[in-house]
Amino acid sequence: MNFKILNTDNNARTAIISLLHGEIKTPVFMPVGTYGSVKSIMPNELKDIGAQIVLGNTFHLWLRPGTDIIKLHNGLHNFMHWDKPILTDSGGFQVFSLSKKRKITEEGVAFSSPINGAKMFLTPEKSMQIQNILNSDIVMAFDECTPFKIADTIITKKEVYNSMTLSSRWAKRSFDEFQYQKNMNMLFGIVQGGMHEDLRDESIDKLLNIGFNGYAIGGLSVGEPKEDMIRILKHTARNLPKYSPRYLMGVGTPEDIVNGVENGIDMFDCVMPTRNARNGWIFTRYGNIKIRNSAYKKDLLPLDEECTCYTCNNFSRSYLHHLQIIKEINGARLNTIHNLHFYLTIMNEMRDAINNNEFNAWKTKFIIDRQQLNKK
Amino acid sequence: MNFKILNTDNNARTAIISLLHGEIKTPVFMPVGTYGSVKSIMPNELKDIGAQIVLGNTFHLWLRPGTDIIKLHNGLHNFMHWDKPILTDSGGFQVFSLSKKRKITEEGVAFSSPINGAKMFLTPEKSMQIQNILNSDIVMAFDECTPFKIADTIITKKEVYNSMTLSSRWAKRSFDEFQYQKNMNMLFGIVQGGMHEDLRDESIDKLLNIGFNGYAIGGLSVGEPKEDMIRILKHTARNLPKYSPRYLMGVGTPEDIVNGVENGIDMFDCVMPTRNARNGWIFTRYGNIKIRNSAYKKDLLPLDEECTCYTCNNFSRSYLHHLQIIKEINGARLNTIHNLHFYLTIMNEMRDAINNNEFNAWKTKFIIDRQQLNKK
C-alpha cells in the first residue's frame, strides 16, 4: 500500500503516502514550482522550512525549457535540484486558462504557443508522455477544467455534463497511456462536474471504474461563490474512496485549506503564498499584512513575533516595507520564506491536532487568531 | 593601530583592519548593498561565501528609507541584519551621477530628490551626520567626483584643479564634523585630481595634512581610457602612505582588481558582480559567460566545474539559461551567489599568494586561465 492512514478525527485524517522519491505526511501543502523553480525560494530553503513535495507545471515545462532539456537532465528532480517528491499537473488547467485561444475536440486541445505562436496539440497521451519525461512522483490525468462562467454567463448543466464526460474519456486514455509508459509513479484522476452534486457523483463513479492511485477535486476556485465551493467540496470529499489520497487542486487561503482538511482532504497546492508574497501580501497567524501599507514604515516588530522563520527571526516589518517600496528581490524572497513557512507550519499543526484528536479545538482557535490583526 | 600589515610581496600586501564590528583581512572586496540590501543575496548567504564587509550608499539610504527609520533600528547593521563591518560612501559619487540635475556651490550640492522632487541639500557636514546615524565602520569624506568628460569634452586641467581643491576643503569640513560626532569609526579621505599626476600628488598632500584613517582613490573608472586609469592608479597608489589602508573606489573587473592588488591597493567595491549577475553575465575562473546565449541551452556542465559555490555544486548551465530566459528571481540569485563567490575566492587566493610571496606567479596563471573560454 502506498497510502497508509495514521489517524482520523471526524472526517479529518493523517496519513503517509510512499512515493518514488520519499514519503510525505498528509495533510500536505505543495508549493508551486511552475517552471522548475518555486519562485524566489531555493531547494535548500524549501527543505529548511519543511516542504515535502513541490508541484511542477506540465504545460509550462513543455513550452520552456522543453522536454528535450528535461530529458538531458534525467527528469525534473535533477534539473531543478529537488530530490524529494514532485507532483505534476496535466496541463489541463493551463490550457483552460488560454480561454479563447484554444480549440477543444475529442482528440485533445489545439492552441498556439503563448511563447512563439507555434501550433501545439495537447492530448491525454501527450500529457502522460511529458509527465513521464518529467519523472514526477504523482502524475495527474489530463482533464478539461470545467469553467464556472463563460463571458459572464454561468454555464448550463448540459455543458458541465459534456465537459465532465469528456474528462472521463480522457481519464481512461490517460490511464491506458500511463500503463504503457510502465513507470513506477502514481496516477491520480480528477473529479469534475461543476456545481452539480449528481454530476460530481457520476464523475467519481467513472474514475473509480478505471481505478486510480488517488483522486483530485478539480474545477473549484474557478470563480464560483464561496458557498458553492464549500457545498461541492463537502459533497465530493465525502464520496471519494476512503483508502486513497484526496487532493483539492489549486486551493487556497489558509482558511480554505483548514476547511479542506476538516472535510478529509489530504493534499493541497496553491500559488497564493508565493505569488502574494512577491506582491507584499503576507499571511500570518494573526491575520494578513499588506506590507506596502505606510502603517508598517516605522514598525519594528517582525511580521509575527511567534514565527520562527528566517524572516521573522531577523527582520522588522519596517525593513520589509522598505524592500517592497524599492522593489528589491530580497523583499520577495523574505516574504516568500515567511508565507510558505506559515502554510507549512499550519499543516504541521493540523497533523499534530488530528493525531491527538483535537482538530476541532485547533481550528476554533486558529479561526479566532486569524482575525486579531483586523480587530486592531 | 587599526591597520596591521602582515606581509608584502613587491607592492602587493596583506593586512588586517580592525573595525568596530570586527576585523577584515585585506586585500578585500566589498559587495555593494545600495539600499541596505545586497541585491538578490541575503546576509546568511553573504557570510557563507566569505563576505567580510559590505558597502552601503549614504545618498540612497538618506532618500529611502530615510535616516529616521535607520535611527529607529539603531543603525544600518541592525536594519539590514548584517553584524560585520559596513563601509558607507559619502554620497558624492551619486550626486555627481545626477549630472545636470544638481548645482554645486562651496557650501554643498543642491538637487531635487529623484524619488519625489523634494529640494535636497548635501554638505560635508550633512554627509557625516547621515553616516553617523548609519553607524558605518568606515565613513567616507564628502567629495566631488571629478568627471573625465562633460558633454563629450574632456575637462580642462584648470577644471580638474578647481574640483580637487573643492574636494580638499570639503575633506577638511568632513574631518571637523566627524570629530564633532565623536563616534569610534574610521574616516577615509578621497584623492581626486583626474588624469594629472601633479594634481593627484597635491590632493594627497592636502589629505595628509588633515590626517585620515585611510585613503581612497576616487575619480577612476569614470569613462577614461584604460591606460589612463592604470597610469593614475600606479602613480597614486605609490604615493599614498604605506601604513594606512588604500581603497580603490568602484573598481572593477576581476583583472582590474588583480591589477589594483599588484599596485598595493587593499580595498575594492563594485556593483559589477551583482548587477551583471542579474543580467546573466557570469564571471568564472576560465572567462566570462553570457548565460542567455543559446550555446548554454543544453549545456549540462556547471558554470565552473572547479567552483565550490551553491550554484556550481547543484545546477547546470542549462538550468541557469532556462531561469534567465523566463526571468526567474532564482536565476538572479544563483548568478549573484556565483559571481560574488568568485570575486571573494580570488581575493582569498591573492591573500594566500601574497603571504607566500607568490603573487606574480598567481597573477600570471590567473590571467591565462581567464582567457580559456574565449579560446574555444
PDB file of C-alpha atoms in Angstrom, chain B residues 16-257:
ATOM      1  CA  ILE B  16      44.202  43.279   8.905  1.00  0.00           C
ATOM      2  CA  ILE B  17      41.947  46.253   9.535  1.00  0.00           C
ATOM      3  CA  SER B  18      40.318  46.271  12.975  1.00  0.00           C
ATOM      4  CA  LEU B  19      36.901  47.860  12.924  1.00  0.00           C
ATOM      5  CA  LEU B  20      34.013  48.415  15.302  1.00  0.00           C
ATOM      6  CA  HIS B  21      32.185  45.316  14.029  1.00  0.00           C
ATOM      7  CA  GLY B  22      35.163  43.028  13.551  1.00  0.00           C
ATOM      8  CA  GLU B  23      38.417  42.532  11.699  1.00  0.00           C
ATOM      9  CA  ILE B  24      38.749  42.322   7.931  1.00  0.00           C
ATOM     10  CA  LYS B  25      41.570  40.699   6.025  1.00  0.00           C
ATOM     11  CA  THR B  26      42.856  42.640   3.036  1.00  0.00           C
ATOM     12  CA  PRO B  27      43.012  42.789   0.080  1.00  0.00           C
ATOM     13  CA  VAL B  28      39.229  42.724   0.414  1.00  0.00           C
ATOM     14  CA  PHE B  29      36.305  43.037  -1.978  1.00  0.00           C
ATOM     15  CA  MET B  30      33.185  44.720  -0.592  1.00  0.00           C
ATOM     16  CA  PRO B  31      29.819  43.693  -2.114  1.00  0.00           C
ATOM     17  CA  VAL B  32      27.581  46.704  -2.680  1.00  0.00           C
ATOM     18  CA  GLY B  33      24.316  46.928  -0.701  1.00  0.00           C
ATOM     19  CA  THR B  34      22.951  50.188  -2.043  1.00  0.00           C
ATOM     20  CA  TYR B  35      19.650  50.367  -0.176  1.00  0.00           C
ATOM     21  CA  GLY B  36      20.569  48.294   2.868  1.00  0.00           C
ATOM     22  CA  SER B  37      20.422  45.034   0.933  1.00  0.00           C
ATOM     23  CA  VAL B  38      22.972  43.399  -1.341  1.00  0.00           C
ATOM     24  CA  LYS B  39      20.673  42.747  -4.265  1.00  0.00           C
ATOM     25  CA  SER B  40      19.450  39.124  -4.603  1.00  0.00           C
ATOM     26  CA  ILE B  41      21.596  37.754  -1.776  1.00  0.00           C
ATOM     27  CA  MET B  42      20.917  37.508   1.944  1.00  0.00           C
ATOM     28  CA  PRO B  43      23.210  38.192   4.906  1.00  0.00           C
ATOM     29  CA  ASN B  44      23.441  34.472   5.750  1.00  0.00           C
ATOM     30  CA  GLU B  45      24.441  33.680   2.156  1.00  0.00           C
ATOM     31  CA  LEU B  46      26.978  36.525   2.130  1.00  0.00           C
ATOM     32  CA  LYS B  47      28.603  35.032   5.215  1.00  0.00           C
ATOM     33  CA  ASP B  48      28.565  31.549   3.660  1.00  0.00           C
ATOM     34  CA  ILE B  49      30.594  32.792   0.691  1.00  0.00           C
ATOM     35  CA  GLY B  50      33.047  34.665   2.903  1.00  0.00           C
ATOM     36  CA  ALA B  51      31.987  38.320   2.673  1.00  0.00           C
ATOM     37  CA  GLN B  52      33.763  40.333   5.384  1.00  0.00           C
ATOM     38  CA  ILE B  53      32.327  43.798   4.845  1.00  0.00           C
ATOM     39  CA  VAL B  54      29.619  45.348   2.679  1.00  0.00           C
ATOM     40  CA  LEU B  55      29.135  48.841   1.306  1.00  0.00           C
ATOM     41  CA  GLY B  56      26.050  50.967   1.901  1.00  0.00           C
ATOM     42  CA  ASN B  57      25.100  54.085  -0.066  1.00  0.00           C
ATOM     43  CA  THR B  58      24.580  57.206   2.007  1.00  0.00           C
ATOM     44  CA  PHE B  59      22.750  59.036  -0.764  1.00  0.00           C
ATOM     45  CA  HIS B  60      20.252  56.239  -1.409  1.00  0.00           C
ATOM     46  CA  LEU B  61      19.602  55.443   2.247  1.00  0.00           C
ATOM     47  CA  TRP B  62      19.113  59.123   3.031  1.00  0.00           C
ATOM     48  CA  LEU B  63      16.328  59.241   0.430  1.00  0.00           C
ATOM     49  CA  ARG B  64      14.857  55.811   1.229  1.00  0.00           C
ATOM     50  CA  PRO B  65      14.031  54.703   3.873  1.00  0.00           C
ATOM     51  CA  GLY B  66      15.409  57.922   5.393  1.00  0.00           C
ATOM     52  CA  THR B  67      17.589  58.438   8.451  1.00  0.00           C
ATOM     53  CA  ASP B  68      14.628  58.450  10.873  1.00  0.00           C
ATOM     54  CA  ILE B  69      13.915  54.804  10.022  1.00  0.00           C
ATOM     55  CA  ILE B  70      17.585  53.785  10.299  1.00  0.00           C
ATOM     56  CA  LYS B  71      17.808  55.615  13.620  1.00  0.00           C
ATOM     57  CA  LEU B  72      14.820  53.636  14.940  1.00  0.00           C
ATOM     58  CA  HIS B  73      16.811  50.467  14.164  1.00  0.00           C
ATOM     59  CA  ASN B  74      19.952  51.863  15.895  1.00  0.00           C
ATOM     60  CA  GLY B  75      21.891  51.927  12.671  1.00  0.00           C
ATOM     61  CA  LEU B  76      22.270  50.171   9.355  1.00  0.00           C
ATOM     62  CA  HIS B  77      23.683  46.911  10.755  1.00  0.00           C
ATOM     63  CA  ASN B  78      20.552  46.071  12.686  1.00  0.00           C
ATOM     64  CA  PHE B  79      18.240  47.373   9.933  1.00  0.00           C
ATOM     65  CA  MET B  80      19.712  45.034   7.312  1.00  0.00           C
ATOM     66  CA  HIS B  81      20.730  42.270   9.764  1.00  0.00           C
ATOM     67  CA  TRP B  82      24.456  42.416   8.968  1.00  0.00           C
ATOM     68  CA  ASP B  83      26.644  42.311  12.070  1.00  0.00           C
ATOM     69  CA  LYS B  84      30.008  42.507  10.296  1.00  0.00           C
ATOM     70  CA  PRO B  85      31.635  45.777   9.189  1.00  0.00           C
ATOM     71  CA  ILE B  86      29.989  48.250   6.821  1.00  0.00           C
ATOM     72  CA  LEU B  87      31.631  50.996   4.778  1.00  0.00           C
ATOM     73  CA  THR B  88      29.430  53.842   3.581  1.00  0.00           C
ATOM     74  CA  ASP B  89      30.254  56.139   0.737  1.00  0.00           C
ATOM     75  CA  SER B  90      29.668  59.838   1.232  1.00  0.00           C
ATOM     76  CA  GLY B  91      27.009  60.447  -1.397  1.00  0.00           C
ATOM     77  CA  GLY B  92      29.466  62.440  -3.500  1.00  0.00           C
ATOM     78  CA  PHE B  93      29.542  59.954  -6.352  1.00  0.00           C
ATOM     79  CA  GLN B  94      25.735  59.655  -6.535  1.00  0.00           C
ATOM     80  CA  VAL B  95      25.296  63.422  -6.559  1.00  0.00           C
ATOM     81  CA  PHE B  96      27.861  63.537  -9.362  1.00  0.00           C
ATOM     82  CA  SER B  97      25.777  60.938 -11.238  1.00  0.00           C
ATOM     83  CA  LEU B  98      22.765  63.285 -11.212  1.00  0.00           C
ATOM     84  CA  SER B  99      24.789  65.414 -13.703  1.00  0.00           C
ATOM     85  CA  LYS B 100      22.696  68.376 -14.854  1.00  0.00           C
ATOM     86  CA  LYS B 101      20.079  67.942 -12.158  1.00  0.00           C
ATOM     87  CA  ARG B 102      22.342  69.292  -9.384  1.00  0.00           C
ATOM     88  CA  LYS B 103      24.031  72.595  -8.526  1.00  0.00           C
ATOM     89  CA  ILE B 104      27.394  72.668  -6.779  1.00  0.00           C
ATOM     90  CA  THR B 105      28.488  75.591  -4.596  1.00  0.00           C
ATOM     91  CA  GLU B 106      31.207  75.992  -1.989  1.00  0.00           C
ATOM     92  CA  GLU B 107      28.647  75.167   0.671  1.00  0.00           C
ATOM     93  CA  GLY B 108      27.477  71.875  -0.874  1.00  0.00           C
ATOM     94  CA  VAL B 109      25.264  70.328  -3.528  1.00  0.00           C
ATOM     95  CA  ALA B 110      21.633  71.263  -4.159  1.00  0.00           C
ATOM     96  CA  PHE B 111      19.446  68.822  -6.059  1.00  0.00           C
ATOM     97  CA  SER B 112      15.900  67.597  -6.419  1.00  0.00           C
ATOM     98  CA  SER B 113      15.082  64.201  -4.991  1.00  0.00           C
ATOM     99  CA  PRO B 114      14.780  61.667  -7.848  1.00  0.00           C
ATOM    100  CA  ILE B 115      12.082  59.997  -5.722  1.00  0.00           C
ATOM    101  CA  ASN B 116       9.643  62.837  -5.108  1.00  0.00           C
ATOM    102  CA  GLY B 117      11.233  66.038  -6.436  1.00  0.00           C
ATOM    103  CA  ALA B 118      11.811  67.459  -2.948  1.00  0.00           C
ATOM    104  CA  LYS B 119      14.625  70.032  -2.721  1.00  0.00           C
ATOM    105  CA  MET B 120      17.663  68.438  -1.061  1.00  0.00           C
ATOM    106  CA  PHE B 121      20.992  69.913   0.042  1.00  0.00           C
ATOM    107  CA  LEU B 122      24.003  67.717   0.762  1.00  0.00           C
ATOM    108  CA  THR B 123      27.073  69.134   2.508  1.00  0.00           C
ATOM    109  CA  PRO B 124      30.168  67.580   4.066  1.00  0.00           C
ATOM    110  CA  GLU B 125      28.594  68.088   7.488  1.00  0.00           C
ATOM    111  CA  LYS B 126      25.287  66.528   6.440  1.00  0.00           C
ATOM    112  CA  SER B 127      27.067  63.534   4.911  1.00  0.00           C
ATOM    113  CA  MET B 128      28.943  62.962   8.196  1.00  0.00           C
ATOM    114  CA  GLN B 129      25.705  63.263  10.172  1.00  0.00           C
ATOM    115  CA  ILE B 130      23.948  60.719   7.963  1.00  0.00           C
ATOM    116  CA  GLN B 131      26.875  58.295   8.086  1.00  0.00           C
ATOM    117  CA  ASN B 132      26.953  58.722  11.856  1.00  0.00           C
ATOM    118  CA  ILE B 133      23.316  57.599  12.029  1.00  0.00           C
ATOM    119  CA  LEU B 134      24.104  54.685   9.711  1.00  0.00           C
ATOM    120  CA  ASN B 135      26.892  53.868  12.223  1.00  0.00           C
ATOM    121  CA  SER B 136      29.141  52.566   9.490  1.00  0.00           C
ATOM    122  CA  ASP B 137      32.550  51.210  10.433  1.00  0.00           C
ATOM    123  CA  ILE B 138      34.264  53.202   7.701  1.00  0.00           C
ATOM    124  CA  VAL B 139      32.950  56.669   6.859  1.00  0.00           C
ATOM    125  CA  MET B 140      33.998  58.334   3.611  1.00  0.00           C
ATOM    126  CA  ALA B 141      34.734  62.066   3.387  1.00  0.00           C
ATOM    127  CA  PHE B 142      32.362  64.057   1.167  1.00  0.00           C
ATOM    128  CA  ASP B 143      33.962  64.871  -2.177  1.00  0.00           C
ATOM    129  CA  GLU B 144      33.175  65.904  -5.685  1.00  0.00           C
ATOM    130  CA  CYS B 145      33.923  63.007  -8.038  1.00  0.00           C
ATOM    131  CA  THR B 146      35.695  64.858 -10.849  1.00  0.00           C
ATOM    132  CA  PRO B 147      34.262  63.821 -14.207  1.00  0.00           C
ATOM    133  CA  PHE B 148      36.511  62.806 -17.102  1.00  0.00           C
ATOM    134  CA  LYS B 149      34.309  64.380 -19.756  1.00  0.00           C
ATOM    135  CA  ILE B 150      31.376  66.778 -19.735  1.00  0.00           C
ATOM    136  CA  ALA B 151      29.168  66.506 -22.820  1.00  0.00           C
ATOM    137  CA  ASP B 152      31.859  64.618 -24.774  1.00  0.00           C
ATOM    138  CA  THR B 153      34.580  67.161 -23.974  1.00  0.00           C
ATOM    139  CA  ILE B 154      37.477  66.151 -21.725  1.00  0.00           C
ATOM    140  CA  ILE B 155      37.520  68.654 -18.890  1.00  0.00           C
ATOM    141  CA  THR B 156      40.470  71.056 -18.628  1.00  0.00           C
ATOM    142  CA  LYS B 157      43.266  70.761 -16.079  1.00  0.00           C
ATOM    143  CA  LYS B 158      42.035  74.015 -14.524  1.00  0.00           C
ATOM    144  CA  GLU B 159      38.598  72.481 -14.027  1.00  0.00           C
ATOM    145  CA  VAL B 160      40.143  69.352 -12.514  1.00  0.00           C
ATOM    146  CA  TYR B 161      42.202  71.573 -10.201  1.00  0.00           C
ATOM    147  CA  ASN B 162      39.192  73.533  -9.047  1.00  0.00           C
ATOM    148  CA  SER B 163      37.254  70.346  -8.406  1.00  0.00           C
ATOM    149  CA  MET B 164      40.140  68.745  -6.488  1.00  0.00           C
ATOM    150  CA  THR B 165      40.692  71.770  -4.266  1.00  0.00           C
ATOM    151  CA  LEU B 166      36.959  71.979  -3.540  1.00  0.00           C
ATOM    152  CA  SER B 167      37.100  68.303  -2.520  1.00  0.00           C
ATOM    153  CA  SER B 168      40.062  69.099  -0.277  1.00  0.00           C
ATOM    154  CA  ARG B 169      38.160  71.861   1.508  1.00  0.00           C
ATOM    155  CA  TRP B 170      35.180  69.510   1.839  1.00  0.00           C
ATOM    156  CA  ALA B 171      37.549  66.848   3.210  1.00  0.00           C
ATOM    157  CA  LYS B 172      38.578  69.255   5.991  1.00  0.00           C
ATOM    158  CA  ARG B 173      34.949  70.084   6.776  1.00  0.00           C
ATOM    159  CA  SER B 174      34.154  66.336   6.780  1.00  0.00           C
ATOM    160  CA  PHE B 175      37.031  65.757   9.185  1.00  0.00           C
ATOM    161  CA  ASP B 176      35.927  68.541  11.533  1.00  0.00           C
ATOM    162  CA  GLU B 177      32.323  67.366  11.599  1.00  0.00           C
ATOM    163  CA  PHE B 178      33.448  63.745  12.059  1.00  0.00           C
ATOM    164  CA  GLN B 179      35.484  64.740  15.158  1.00  0.00           C
ATOM    165  CA  TYR B 180      32.458  66.588  16.486  1.00  0.00           C
ATOM    166  CA  GLN B 181      30.294  63.464  16.103  1.00  0.00           C
ATOM    167  CA  LYS B 182      32.796  61.646  18.325  1.00  0.00           C
ATOM    168  CA  ASN B 183      31.968  58.222  17.004  1.00  0.00           C
ATOM    169  CA  MET B 184      34.516  55.422  17.139  1.00  0.00           C
ATOM    170  CA  ASN B 185      34.537  54.622  13.443  1.00  0.00           C
ATOM    171  CA  MET B 186      37.238  55.288  10.859  1.00  0.00           C
ATOM    172  CA  LEU B 187      37.212  58.198   8.407  1.00  0.00           C
ATOM    173  CA  PHE B 188      38.793  57.899   4.950  1.00  0.00           C
ATOM    174  CA  GLY B 189      39.809  60.772   2.683  1.00  0.00           C
ATOM    175  CA  ILE B 190      39.397  60.567  -1.082  1.00  0.00           C
ATOM    176  CA  VAL B 191      42.161  61.511  -3.513  1.00  0.00           C
ATOM    177  CA  GLN B 192      40.987  63.331  -6.645  1.00  0.00           C
ATOM    178  CA  GLY B 193      42.980  65.093  -9.387  1.00  0.00           C
ATOM    179  CA  GLY B 194      41.751  63.486 -12.585  1.00  0.00           C
ATOM    180  CA  MET B 195      44.371  62.187 -15.001  1.00  0.00           C
ATOM    181  CA  HIS B 196      47.086  64.587 -13.787  1.00  0.00           C
ATOM    182  CA  GLU B 197      49.872  63.156 -11.642  1.00  0.00           C
ATOM    183  CA  ASP B 198      50.775  66.519 -10.101  1.00  0.00           C
ATOM    184  CA  LEU B 199      47.174  67.209  -9.085  1.00  0.00           C
ATOM    185  CA  ARG B 200      46.900  63.723  -7.574  1.00  0.00           C
ATOM    186  CA  ASP B 201      50.074  64.479  -5.569  1.00  0.00           C
ATOM    187  CA  GLU B 202      48.676  67.804  -4.418  1.00  0.00           C
ATOM    188  CA  SER B 203      45.430  66.113  -3.406  1.00  0.00           C
ATOM    189  CA  ILE B 204      47.350  63.543  -1.344  1.00  0.00           C
ATOM    190  CA  ASP B 205      49.358  66.290   0.370  1.00  0.00           C
ATOM    191  CA  LYS B 206      46.225  68.174   1.344  1.00  0.00           C
ATOM    192  CA  LEU B 207      44.601  64.996   2.736  1.00  0.00           C
ATOM    193  CA  LEU B 208      47.750  64.031   4.663  1.00  0.00           C
ATOM    194  CA  ASN B 209      47.798  67.494   6.231  1.00  0.00           C
ATOM    195  CA  ILE B 210      44.339  66.775   7.620  1.00  0.00           C
ATOM    196  CA  GLY B 211      45.171  63.179   8.567  1.00  0.00           C
ATOM    197  CA  PHE B 212      42.713  60.367   7.824  1.00  0.00           C
ATOM    198  CA  ASN B 213      42.492  56.733   8.928  1.00  0.00           C
ATOM    199  CA  GLY B 214      42.684  55.584   5.329  1.00  0.00           C
ATOM    200  CA  TYR B 215      42.908  56.941   1.785  1.00  0.00           C
ATOM    201  CA  ALA B 216      40.727  56.187  -1.201  1.00  0.00           C
ATOM    202  CA  ILE B 217      41.408  56.800  -4.870  1.00  0.00           C
ATOM    203  CA  GLY B 218      38.334  58.404  -6.431  1.00  0.00           C
ATOM    204  CA  GLY B 219      37.600  59.607  -9.928  1.00  0.00           C
ATOM    205  CA  LEU B 220      38.777  56.456 -11.729  1.00  0.00           C
ATOM    206  CA  SER B 221      36.578  54.219 -13.910  1.00  0.00           C
ATOM    207  CA  VAL B 222      34.533  57.299 -14.848  1.00  0.00           C
ATOM    208  CA  GLY B 223      34.898  56.957 -18.612  1.00  0.00           C
ATOM    209  CA  GLU B 224      38.657  57.433 -19.080  1.00  0.00           C
ATOM    210  CA  PRO B 225      40.738  55.128 -21.334  1.00  0.00           C
ATOM    211  CA  LYS B 226      42.080  52.048 -19.541  1.00  0.00           C
ATOM    212  CA  GLU B 227      45.711  53.162 -19.953  1.00  0.00           C
ATOM    213  CA  ASP B 228      44.992  56.470 -18.191  1.00  0.00           C
ATOM    214  CA  MET B 229      43.272  54.590 -15.409  1.00  0.00           C
ATOM    215  CA  ILE B 230      46.271  52.289 -14.934  1.00  0.00           C
ATOM    216  CA  ARG B 231      48.780  55.160 -15.153  1.00  0.00           C
ATOM    217  CA  ILE B 232      46.985  57.189 -12.481  1.00  0.00           C
ATOM    218  CA  LEU B 233      46.337  54.123 -10.315  1.00  0.00           C
ATOM    219  CA  LYS B 234      50.041  53.210 -10.327  1.00  0.00           C
ATOM    220  CA  HIS B 235      51.160  56.746  -9.636  1.00  0.00           C
ATOM    221  CA  THR B 236      48.628  57.479  -6.920  1.00  0.00           C
ATOM    222  CA  ALA B 237      48.881  54.146  -5.090  1.00  0.00           C
ATOM    223  CA  ARG B 238      52.671  54.525  -4.918  1.00  0.00           C
ATOM    224  CA  ASN B 239      52.359  57.907  -3.262  1.00  0.00           C
ATOM    225  CA  LEU B 240      49.795  57.005  -0.646  1.00  0.00           C
ATOM    226  CA  PRO B 241      51.126  56.469   2.877  1.00  0.00           C
ATOM    227  CA  LYS B 242      52.280  52.903   3.385  1.00  0.00           C
ATOM    228  CA  TYR B 243      50.853  52.400   6.873  1.00  0.00           C
ATOM    229  CA  SER B 244      47.231  53.262   6.083  1.00  0.00           C
ATOM    230  CA  PRO B 245      44.565  51.317   4.183  1.00  0.00           C
ATOM    231  CA  ARG B 246      44.258  52.152   0.474  1.00  0.00           C
ATOM    232  CA  TYR B 247      40.879  51.856  -1.209  1.00  0.00           C
ATOM    233  CA  LEU B 248      40.262  51.961  -4.969  1.00  0.00           C
ATOM    234  CA  MET B 249      36.642  53.083  -5.327  1.00  0.00           C
ATOM    235  CA  GLY B 250      34.145  51.466  -7.706  1.00  0.00           C
ATOM    236  CA  VAL B 251      36.619  49.150  -9.448  1.00  0.00           C
ATOM    237  CA  GLY B 252      36.038  46.795 -11.266  1.00  0.00           C
ATOM    238  CA  THR B 253      36.527  43.687 -13.406  1.00  0.00           C
ATOM    239  CA  PRO B 254      38.473  40.763 -11.915  1.00  0.00           C
ATOM    240  CA  GLU B 255      41.502  41.867 -13.952  1.00  0.00           C
ATOM    241  CA  ASP B 256      41.181  45.471 -12.687  1.00  0.00           C
ATOM    242  CA  ILE B 257      41.139  44.218  -9.120  1.00  0.00           C
TER     243      ILE B 257
END
